[in-house]
Every structure is written in structure tokens, then in C-alpha cells.
Amino acid sequence: MSKQHQPLATTGLPGLDAVLSGIEPGDNIVWEVDAIADYQEFVSPYAAAAQAEGRHLVYFRFADHPALLAPGGGAERHDLDTTRGFEAFVRSVHDVIEAAGRGTLYVFDCLSHLADTWGSDQSLGNFFQLTCPRLLDLETVTYFGIYRDRHSAYAIEPIRSTTQFMLDVFRLEGRLYVRPVKVQHRSRDVMNTLHVRSADQFRPVKESAVLAPILSHTQWPRLQSDQRGGYWRRLFRDAEAVAEECREGRCLPERLEEMLRRVRWALRVHRSGIAGLVERFLKLEDLLALRDRMIGIGSVGGKTLGMLVARAILRERDPELSARLEAHDSFFVGAEVFITFLVQNNVWWLREQQKKSESFLQGLDEGRKRILEGHFPAGILEQFQGMLDYFGESPYIVRSSSILEDARGNAFSGKYESVFVANRGSREKRRQGLIEAVRRVYASVLDEEALLYRRRRGLLESEERMALLIMRVSGAPNGRYYYPQAAGVGLSFNPFAWHKDIDPQAGVLRLVFGLGTRAVDRSDDDYTRLVALNAPSRRPEADVDDMCEHSQRRMDCLDLQEDKFVSLPFQDVIEHGPDFPLDLYLTRTSQNYPLITFDRLLRETPVARDLRRMLEILESVYEHPVDIEFTLNFLGDGSYRIHLLQCRTFQIRREIGGMSPPVQTAHTTVLSAHGAVIGVSREQLLSRIIYIVTDKYAALSEQARHAVARLIGKLNRLHVADDRGLMLIGPGRWGTHSPSLGIPVSFTEISRASVVCEVVAMHDNLIPDVSLGTHFFNDLVEHDMLYVAYFPKKAGNSINDEWFRNAPSRLLELDPGAEGLAEVVRVIDCGAAEQRVWLRADTTEQEALVFVRP
């Protein structure tokens, strides 16, 4: 009989049939359970449905647990003796299968009994590989049970690679959960995620805030399949023994401290800029939990330690606030995996060139090519697969977490890659997606911008090892799109106090709707919501029209259908029916037009209070301002979870006292700006101004604007490195990717400037989005630059364009080849003996003056 003529089967549970998109002839279904009673819950309805439909059902009885099917229940029972050995057992089973013929339904006792009897996981795996394909050929449907976390890869991998379905079953707090680990040739919406049983229905658990704490309690990771000896494994076995002694109250303090010292050394905590905080707040149990979710060995890097320490600080200092954090179920790829990858893919010696100032930019393309095409050892691929089986089809992000990253004074903001993975499709496709994401992050260590940053910070010769932090993407699927409800960055010190009521010490948020990428990467065509945490309802905009003009229009999310990261108009995304209270985030105008304002969220919920408290606690422990990244999601019961993704020191220098009163001497003002003035107040003599003439620049082609950016980079390199008197003044956004919106320089091309001024005058609709918390802003802060936004139409603002156009320009003296841009770029030296050009910037009063005086 041909396969298409075989009748379809059923699990006997219509809700489960819907999750699995139907049971087809040839399907083998493996149930991983903690107890035989959980397997029984699925066998009984399956057998009852077979009997009701008059199907031929065969039961193989061989284990020592209670029988799954009672005598006389309609099943043909075969009692087998496993003690006769592997070969006899295989022959007995296959004799029955051949006699029963096509379309038969089968139930096997728990297969774990076979490994126990034969003393061999390999034999269990071999039995399955011999039996499952024949059952598929005969278009049967077969149930197998196996105990969770009982077997090595020698049993699990053959079973997983051969079966059509592998379903993980467990109980937590009295509820039964089912999670498809493998569904061969089938991938439907929410199939590969956790489902909770409610009567005969199986509801998908979609929200990351609900998924993470459930799965993290199941001890699922199964990453340590290699049980052979070695320093790392012996160390952590000793650590587990000490932890057990501590739980039993029989561990001496000096024994515990010695073990902590050894574990911290193995994790290279001493290389971190927050080693002292790790020692104070991460307990032995925390470090063992980290190891259980670790792929490979070695350092886990600065970003990982910062996230774990911040959570531990909140756990100790404010347990109530800590309880509102979304549980993280992250994985950590040790830095030794990176080193091994470089060695095995012939990148090591090429990368050694990057430690020498004379050759650090040589061979980058070849090195990146080798990394992007590189291979991983089989053991690491096995661990990658174990992690993917844990995540199912939940989206995740692969984040850099290098040894140097997020250390005090060296944030590496945006210098290394982070890669979102929508994680949809077959098991093979999802594994390839992970491998490609890891390669991309590894390759970013050879990015020119990252290497130039290391040189500027004196870190070229420092050992740099790339660990990875792999996190479930916070949020939930809403229609075809996946995203958190809100995300952003928080600074414990607010350097942009735009009103006298704002307390800089209270901190500030930069909020966005959707993924937080728009908050940390300077978005060229959109705006974010700035929130002063002591006055969360006070907006920087002057009136409703300004608010409408400068609210967020686009959002970042993951397109689950297209399996990719996208940026879309937010109205297109919310048309797909989000399952959360939109009115917390949106305000509708009198014309019923939706705006992203976060007004009700800030006014009616404790979210702003919680984030202010979080920043306050972290700053007090760090003894330094901090910078965090977070997401926010409300759940169906009205509660919410804040996901703390990252914490590091914020490098800004705070004011000590106010500015001294201005000296009352005659002067000529050439620039007066009132508005966004960010940084440390200062009064200084300027040595040079690079001035971009607005109307001339606006008339250039896109290609010519790129040429201007490269010219500025050249002038930057020619400027004396230790002269902090260089000011840049130009139209639109410095550092934009879009020449239509400003000047497309990289940070390296403006690195020697002391002051950067954005003139909002290229066209009427161009308003600079204050860069607080972005990677661009962190670069400015780390280099003690002052940021000034000049609004031509704002009261009290003025610019003496005639002075800038008529002052002598040294451009052609510095670069004779720049004649074609001489009317666009003016290089004004400010050191004439008869008059000096000064900058006076008071960030408290939000004003900056550039003036000439004798």
C-alpha cells in the first residue's frame, strides 16, 4: 500500500495534534520525561484513540516500570527479555514489526531500561538507529519513552538524528509542559516553543519573561557531554563538592575562599575591570551556574560579568526590585573557543600583526575572510546544538563579550558586532544561522574602527580574547514580528539637563518602542524619548507640535516569516495585533493619529521609579556613574519585567561646583547656542575651527559629501594629537550613515576634536536627535568631547556666518589637493596674537558661546 493511502493517526489529544501539525504515517515520536507517569499521560489517550478507530496497536513490554497498557485493552502485547542481550532483543522486535506489516501503531516501554540492562548508551543508540528507519518504511506511528538527563550523547544523538519527533516533557509547579526539540520537515508558527497543558489544550508560551524562568529551572542545557578528565572538569567537580559541603554547613571558610580563588582564576576574572565587584557579589553557586551554561572554557568577558554582577548587586541590595527582573537564561561561549578557532583556521599569526603599531591595519581583509569561512571543532558544534535545542525557535542575539570590553574607561561601545538571529526553520538551518552569527562577531575583532579605538586607548598590545554572550531576545511574537514592548539605555547621571527642574544626579533614560537597537545605535531618520528620571513627564520639546514632529516613527524588530532583522514604520508592525496594552506606549492626536510617547507608562506605572532606583543602587556600588541597557515587557496579569541586559561604568566626568561667572571684557560673539549642550562645562582657548559652510554643503552631491568626510578625516590626522583646542562646526548630524542628513564621518575621522557642533540648518525638518546613551555618544564621552546642537530658529541662538566665511582659511596650505572643496570646508586657526577665539560652555545652563576677544 502506498504511503499516501495509509490513514493519518492521532495522539488522542486534539490540542497536541494541532501543535504537531498532525501525525503522519512513518512518524516516530520520542518522549523525554522525568517520570514514567508523564509518559503514561500521553500513551493512554493515544491507545484509546487507536482502539476507538479500530487500529492495530502493538505494545512492547520489557522495562521494570508499571505497565503502560493494561491487558485486554485492545493492544497486542509482546513481553521481551532484555537480559538475553542486544542482538536477541533487536531480532525479537524486528520479527514482530515484519509480521505486523504496514500502518501498525506501536508503544514501547521506556527505552532507558535498555541502557541500564546492557550497561551501554551506545547499544541503546544502535538499537534505535536499527529500528526507527524500518518503522518509517512501514508507515507506522510509534511512541518511545526515555528519561531526561539520563543518557550521554552516544544515546541521545543517534535517537535525535533518526526520529521524526523528539518532545521534551516536564512538570513545574504542578503544570505539565511539552516542548518540541525536533519536528522533522515541519516548522509551523510556535510549533518549536514551550507549550503548557490546560485540559486537552496545549497553549504556546511565547513571552521571553515567562519562557526564561521556566526553562532555566529544567536543567536543560546538557552542554557538558564530554565526561573525560582534564583540568577544567576536575576543577569544577571539586567546586561542586565544596558547594555541597557549604549547603550541609561543613565547609571551612578558608576552603571556600581557596576554591573561589581557583574558579575566578580559571574564568580570568582578574583580567576584568570589575574583578573586585565579582569577588564581592558572585557566590560559588553563581559561578557554578555560569559553568553549567558555558560552551568551551576560559574567560566569559567583560559584558557577561557586568550583566551578572549587576543582577547580583540588585539581588542583595533590593530583593523586591530584583524580583521584577526578567530571568535571563543566557549561554556563555568561553574565550578559549575563540583562540582555538583562530589557531585551527590559520588566523592566529595574522592577528598577531594587530599588536604592532606599524602593522596593525595589515591583512584585515584576509583575516576576516578566513574567520567568516572558518570551521569549529566537533565538540563545540555539539554544544552549539545543545544550546539550540534549548532555545527551540526562540530568537536570540550573539553579543561580543571580550576581555577588554566594558572595562573601566574602555567601553568599546559599538566596536564589536552583535548579531540578532530570528532562529526559524529546520534544525540544520538554525545551526548554520548560529555558526554564521558567531563568525561575524569573531570577525569584528579585525574591524578597522575597533583596532583604531584600541590604538587610541593604548590597548594594541593588550591581549584581547573574544568570549560571547548569547541571550534569548526579550519580548514575544506579535503576528509575524518579534520584539520587546520597550527598550532603551539608562544613565545614572544626566548630562543633558534641559530644564531647571531636572536633577542630573537622578539619571536619564533613552526609550524606544521595539528592539533597543534604535536607542544604542544612532538612528539617522528617527527620534527617541528622553526621560529625566526625577521629572519623567517633562519632555525636551517645547510644545505639542514639536512632540509630534520629534516622536519615534520607525521600530526595529525581527520578521519571523522572513527570518531577519527589520526596521519598519511602527504602524505597519502594530497592525498585526500585539498582545499587550498598546495604550501604555501610544498617544493619539485629535486626528486619531498614533504617536509613540510612553506617556501613560511614565505617568501611571512605577517603571521610571524602578529604573531610577536600579541606577542609584548600581552607581553607589560601582562608586561611579553607570550605563545600562534594558528591555521592558508587561505580562497578561498586569505585572511587568525589566530585563537588565548590560551594565558598565559611564565614563563622563561630573562637574565639581558650577562655572565661574564670565569675565566682563569686550568680545565679539560668533556663535551662541542654547539647547543641547552635553559634556563637562569648560572655558578654553580654541586653536582651530573646521567650519562646514551649510548652503555650500547642502548643494553637494552624495559622492562629494563623502569626499568632505574623508577630507575632515585627513585634517583630523594632521592636527596635533595632544592639542585639545579643535572645534568642528557643520550642518546636520556628525557621524551619520546618510549624507542627506549630515556629515558621514567615522569617529576616527573626528577623534582629535574637543568640541563637536551640529548646525540644524540643512533643511527645515532636520532636528538632531540627542545622542545620549548611543555608541556615538559614548565615543564623545570617552574622549571628553563637548557636544553642542545649534538651532538657528531658537530664541537667543545666533551664528556669525559672515565671520566664519571671511576668516582666513588654511585648507589649501594643509591639503593643496582640496581646491574643489575650498568653498565648503574652512580651516580657521584661532591663535592670532591680536585676538583669540574662546569657547565658554555651561552644561548646567545649557548654553555655549564662541567669542573673539583681545
PDB file of N, CA and C in Angstrom, residues 710-765:
ATOM      1  N   ARG A 710      35.922  62.481   4.139  1.00  0.00           N
ATOM      2  CA  ARG A 710      37.296  61.969   4.085  1.00  0.00           C
ATOM      3  C   ARG A 710      38.308  63.103   4.278  1.00  0.00           C
ATOM      4  N   LEU A 711      37.984  64.290   3.759  1.00  0.00           N
ATOM      5  CA  LEU A 711      38.864  65.438   3.937  1.00  0.00           C
ATOM      6  C   LEU A 711      38.950  65.814   5.412  1.00  0.00           C
ATOM      7  N   ILE A 712      37.824  65.789   6.105  1.00  0.00           N
ATOM      8  CA  ILE A 712      37.837  66.097   7.543  1.00  0.00           C
ATOM      9  C   ILE A 712      38.704  65.081   8.282  1.00  0.00           C
ATOM     10  N   GLY A 713      38.610  63.811   7.877  1.00  0.00           N
ATOM     11  CA  GLY A 713      39.464  62.793   8.487  1.00  0.00           C
ATOM     12  C   GLY A 713      40.932  63.094   8.298  1.00  0.00           C
ATOM     13  N   LYS A 714      41.280  63.579   7.099  1.00  0.00           N
ATOM     14  CA  LYS A 714      42.677  63.924   6.830  1.00  0.00           C
ATOM     15  C   LYS A 714      43.111  65.104   7.688  1.00  0.00           C
ATOM     16  N   LEU A 715      42.274  66.129   7.779  1.00  0.00           N
ATOM     17  CA  LEU A 715      42.598  67.294   8.610  1.00  0.00           C
ATOM     18  C   LEU A 715      42.708  66.896  10.082  1.00  0.00           C
ATOM     19  N   ASN A 716      41.870  65.956  10.492  1.00  0.00           N
ATOM     20  CA  ASN A 716      41.928  65.456  11.865  1.00  0.00           C
ATOM     21  C   ASN A 716      43.276  64.808  12.140  1.00  0.00           C
ATOM     22  N   ARG A 717      43.757  64.004  11.195  1.00  0.00           N
ATOM     23  CA  ARG A 717      45.050  63.333  11.385  1.00  0.00           C
ATOM     24  C   ARG A 717      46.208  64.332  11.413  1.00  0.00           C
ATOM     25  N   LEU A 718      46.059  65.449  10.672  1.00  0.00           N
ATOM     26  CA  LEU A 718      47.117  66.459  10.638  1.00  0.00           C
ATOM     27  C   LEU A 718      47.159  67.303  11.905  1.00  0.00           C
ATOM     28  N   HIS A 719      46.073  67.296  12.677  1.00  0.00           N
ATOM     29  CA  HIS A 719      46.021  68.112  13.885  1.00  0.00           C
ATOM     30  C   HIS A 719      46.912  67.506  14.963  1.00  0.00           C
ATOM     31  N   VAL A 720      47.582  68.347  15.721  1.00  0.00           N
ATOM     32  CA  VAL A 720      48.485  67.882  16.778  1.00  0.00           C
ATOM     33  C   VAL A 720      47.691  67.047  17.781  1.00  0.00           C
ATOM     34  N   ALA A 721      48.182  65.830  18.047  1.00  0.00           N
ATOM     35  CA  ALA A 721      47.407  64.862  18.825  1.00  0.00           C
ATOM     36  C   ALA A 721      47.051  65.355  20.223  1.00  0.00           C
ATOM     37  N   ASP A 722      47.982  66.049  20.888  1.00  0.00           N
ATOM     38  CA  ASP A 722      47.713  66.460  22.267  1.00  0.00           C
ATOM     39  C   ASP A 722      47.173  67.890  22.383  1.00  0.00           C
ATOM     40  N   ASP A 723      46.778  68.484  21.259  1.00  0.00           N
ATOM     41  CA  ASP A 723      46.154  69.809  21.266  1.00  0.00           C
ATOM     42  C   ASP A 723      44.645  69.622  21.349  1.00  0.00           C
ATOM     43  N   ARG A 724      44.068  70.005  22.492  1.00  0.00           N
ATOM     44  CA  ARG A 724      42.635  69.800  22.715  1.00  0.00           C
ATOM     45  C   ARG A 724      41.838  71.058  22.381  1.00  0.00           C
ATOM     46  N   GLY A 725      42.280  71.816  21.361  1.00  0.00           N
ATOM     47  CA  GLY A 725      41.590  73.053  21.023  1.00  0.00           C
ATOM     48  C   GLY A 725      40.883  73.022  19.683  1.00  0.00           C
ATOM     49  N   LEU A 726      40.599  71.839  19.129  1.00  0.00           N
ATOM     50  CA  LEU A 726      39.971  71.727  17.815  1.00  0.00           C
ATOM     51  C   LEU A 726      38.449  71.659  17.963  1.00  0.00           C
ATOM     52  N   MET A 727      37.746  72.543  17.234  1.00  0.00           N
ATOM     53  CA  MET A 727      36.281  72.550  17.230  1.00  0.00           C
ATOM     54  C   MET A 727      35.781  72.289  15.816  1.00  0.00           C
ATOM     55  N   LEU A 728      34.743  71.444  15.709  1.00  0.00           N
ATOM     56  CA  LEU A 728      34.106  71.145  14.431  1.00  0.00           C
ATOM     57  C   LEU A 728      32.706  71.744  14.423  1.00  0.00           C
ATOM     58  N   ILE A 729      32.358  72.469  13.368  1.00  0.00           N
ATOM     59  CA  ILE A 729      31.022  73.047  13.228  1.00  0.00           C
ATOM     60  C   ILE A 729      30.517  72.662  11.838  1.00  0.00           C
ATOM     61  N   GLY A 730      29.367  71.994  11.785  1.00  0.00           N
ATOM     62  CA  GLY A 730      28.862  71.577  10.484  1.00  0.00           C
ATOM     63  C   GLY A 730      27.379  71.280  10.510  1.00  0.00           C
ATOM     64  N   PRO A 731      26.753  71.231   9.328  1.00  0.00           N
ATOM     65  CA  PRO A 731      25.302  71.046   9.241  1.00  0.00           C
ATOM     66  C   PRO A 731      24.888  69.595   9.450  1.00  0.00           C
ATOM     67  N   GLY A 732      23.772  69.403  10.164  1.00  0.00           N
ATOM     68  CA  GLY A 732      23.207  68.063  10.324  1.00  0.00           C
ATOM     69  C   GLY A 732      23.952  67.245  11.354  1.00  0.00           C
ATOM     70  N   ARG A 733      23.926  65.959  11.150  1.00  0.00           N
ATOM     71  CA  ARG A 733      24.423  65.030  12.154  1.00  0.00           C
ATOM     72  C   ARG A 733      25.843  64.569  11.823  1.00  0.00           C
ATOM     73  N   TRP A 734      26.746  64.804  12.734  1.00  0.00           N
ATOM     74  CA  TRP A 734      28.089  64.260  12.600  1.00  0.00           C
ATOM     75  C   TRP A 734      28.017  62.759  12.881  1.00  0.00           C
ATOM     76  N   GLY A 735      28.662  61.966  12.022  1.00  0.00           N
ATOM     77  CA  GLY A 735      28.678  60.522  12.229  1.00  0.00           C
ATOM     78  C   GLY A 735      27.498  59.806  11.633  1.00  0.00           C
ATOM     79  N   THR A 736      26.688  60.496  10.819  1.00  0.00           N
ATOM     80  CA  THR A 736      25.544  59.856  10.201  1.00  0.00           C
ATOM     81  C   THR A 736      25.996  58.864   9.131  1.00  0.00           C
ATOM     82  N   HIS A 737      25.154  57.884   8.837  1.00  0.00           N
ATOM     83  CA  HIS A 737      25.416  56.980   7.711  1.00  0.00           C
ATOM     84  C   HIS A 737      24.811  57.529   6.428  1.00  0.00           C
ATOM     85  N   SER A 738      23.959  58.532   6.560  1.00  0.00           N
ATOM     86  CA  SER A 738      23.237  59.072   5.409  1.00  0.00           C
ATOM     87  C   SER A 738      23.708  60.494   5.122  1.00  0.00           C
ATOM     88  N   PRO A 739      24.429  60.727   4.016  1.00  0.00           N
ATOM     89  CA  PRO A 739      24.920  62.082   3.711  1.00  0.00           C
ATOM     90  C   PRO A 739      23.808  63.117   3.570  1.00  0.00           C
ATOM     91  N   SER A 740      22.586  62.684   3.301  1.00  0.00           N
ATOM     92  CA  SER A 740      21.487  63.650   3.186  1.00  0.00           C
ATOM     93  C   SER A 740      21.129  64.259   4.530  1.00  0.00           C
ATOM     94  N   LEU A 741      21.587  63.639   5.612  1.00  0.00           N
ATOM     95  CA  LEU A 741      21.226  64.105   6.946  1.00  0.00           C
ATOM     96  C   LEU A 741      22.386  64.728   7.709  1.00  0.00           C
ATOM     97  N   GLY A 742      23.554  64.772   7.098  1.00  0.00           N
ATOM     98  CA  GLY A 742      24.683  65.361   7.813  1.00  0.00           C
ATOM     99  C   GLY A 742      25.999  64.958   7.194  1.00  0.00           C
ATOM    100  N   ILE A 743      27.016  64.809   8.035  1.00  0.00           N
ATOM    101  CA  ILE A 743      28.386  64.583   7.564  1.00  0.00           C
ATOM    102  C   ILE A 743      28.795  63.155   7.920  1.00  0.00           C
ATOM    103  N   PRO A 744      28.990  62.292   6.916  1.00  0.00           N
ATOM    104  CA  PRO A 744      29.192  60.850   7.169  1.00  0.00           C
ATOM    105  C   PRO A 744      30.619  60.493   7.560  1.00  0.00           C
ATOM    106  N   VAL A 745      31.098  61.070   8.664  1.00  0.00           N
ATOM    107  CA  VAL A 745      32.431  60.725   9.170  1.00  0.00           C
ATOM    108  C   VAL A 745      32.321  59.541  10.128  1.00  0.00           C
ATOM    109  N   SER A 746      33.399  58.793  10.237  1.00  0.00           N
ATOM    110  CA  SER A 746      33.514  57.830  11.326  1.00  0.00           C
ATOM    111  C   SER A 746      34.083  58.561  12.532  1.00  0.00           C
ATOM    112  N   PHE A 747      33.978  57.941  13.708  1.00  0.00           N
ATOM    113  CA  PHE A 747      34.520  58.616  14.877  1.00  0.00           C
ATOM    114  C   PHE A 747      36.022  58.824  14.758  1.00  0.00           C
ATOM    115  N   THR A 748      36.705  57.873  14.127  1.00  0.00           N
ATOM    116  CA  THR A 748      38.150  58.006  13.942  1.00  0.00           C
ATOM    117  C   THR A 748      38.497  59.284  13.193  1.00  0.00           C
ATOM    118  N   GLU A 749      37.626  59.724  12.303  1.00  0.00           N
ATOM    119  CA  GLU A 749      37.903  60.912  11.486  1.00  0.00           C
ATOM    120  C   GLU A 749      37.677  62.224  12.241  1.00  0.00           C
ATOM    121  N   ILE A 750      37.142  62.149  13.463  1.00  0.00           N
ATOM    122  CA  ILE A 750      36.977  63.369  14.262  1.00  0.00           C
ATOM    123  C   ILE A 750      37.576  63.194  15.651  1.00  0.00           C
ATOM    124  N   SER A 751      38.435  62.192  15.823  1.00  0.00           N
ATOM    125  CA  SER A 751      38.874  61.771  17.154  1.00  0.00           C
ATOM    126  C   SER A 751      39.698  62.807  17.899  1.00  0.00           C
ATOM    127  N   ARG A 752      40.300  63.777  17.182  1.00  0.00           N
ATOM    128  CA  ARG A 752      41.146  64.759  17.866  1.00  0.00           C
ATOM    129  C   ARG A 752      40.430  66.059  18.180  1.00  0.00           C
ATOM    130  N   ALA A 753      39.137  66.093  17.906  1.00  0.00           N
ATOM    131  CA  ALA A 753      38.350  67.290  18.212  1.00  0.00           C
ATOM    132  C   ALA A 753      38.038  67.354  19.705  1.00  0.00           C
ATOM    133  N   SER A 754      37.861  68.561  20.189  1.00  0.00           N
ATOM    134  CA  SER A 754      37.451  68.767  21.573  1.00  0.00           C
ATOM    135  C   SER A 754      35.972  69.136  21.663  1.00  0.00           C
ATOM    136  N   VAL A 755      35.458  69.748  20.590  1.00  0.00           N
ATOM    137  CA  VAL A 755      34.069  70.205  20.563  1.00  0.00           C
ATOM    138  C   VAL A 755      33.464  69.847  19.204  1.00  0.00           C
ATOM    139  N   VAL A 756      32.249  69.310  19.236  1.00  0.00           N
ATOM    140  CA  VAL A 756      31.526  68.987  18.007  1.00  0.00           C
ATOM    141  C   VAL A 756      30.188  69.720  18.054  1.00  0.00           C
ATOM    142  N   CYS A 757      29.945  70.571  17.041  1.00  0.00           N
ATOM    143  CA  CYS A 757      28.706  71.352  16.996  1.00  0.00           C
ATOM    144  C   CYS A 757      27.905  70.947  15.761  1.00  0.00           C
ATOM    145  N   GLU A 758      26.634  70.570  15.975  1.00  0.00           N
ATOM    146  CA  GLU A 758      25.728  70.222  14.877  1.00  0.00           C
ATOM    147  C   GLU A 758      24.807  71.409  14.612  1.00  0.00           C
ATOM    148  N   VAL A 759      24.859  71.944  13.393  1.00  0.00           N
ATOM    149  CA  VAL A 759      24.026  73.077  12.998  1.00  0.00           C
ATOM    150  C   VAL A 759      22.774  72.538  12.314  1.00  0.00           C
ATOM    151  N   VAL A 760      21.625  72.844  12.861  1.00  0.00           N
ATOM    152  CA  VAL A 760      20.366  72.297  12.347  1.00  0.00           C
ATOM    153  C   VAL A 760      19.848  73.235  11.266  1.00  0.00           C
ATOM    154  N   ALA A 761      20.465  73.144  10.087  1.00  0.00           N
ATOM    155  CA  ALA A 761      20.122  74.130   9.056  1.00  0.00           C
ATOM    156  C   ALA A 761      20.192  73.590   7.641  1.00  0.00           C
ATOM    157  N   MET A 762      20.386  72.281   7.458  1.00  0.00           N
ATOM    158  CA  MET A 762      20.441  71.773   6.089  1.00  0.00           C
ATOM    159  C   MET A 762      19.071  71.858   5.420  1.00  0.00           C
ATOM    160  N   HIS A 763      18.047  71.513   6.200  1.00  0.00           N
ATOM    161  CA  HIS A 763      16.682  71.736   5.735  1.00  0.00           C
ATOM    162  C   HIS A 763      15.797  71.808   6.967  1.00  0.00           C
ATOM    163  N   ASP A 764      14.583  72.308   6.802  1.00  0.00           N
ATOM    164  CA  ASP A 764      13.763  72.651   7.951  1.00  0.00           C
ATOM    165  C   ASP A 764      13.432  71.466   8.845  1.00  0.00           C
ATOM    166  N   ASN A 765      13.322  70.268   8.266  1.00  0.00           N
ATOM    167  CA  ASN A 765      12.873  69.127   9.045  1.00  0.00           C
ATOM    168  C   ASN A 765      13.999  68.396   9.764  1.00  0.00           C
TER     169      ASN A 765
END
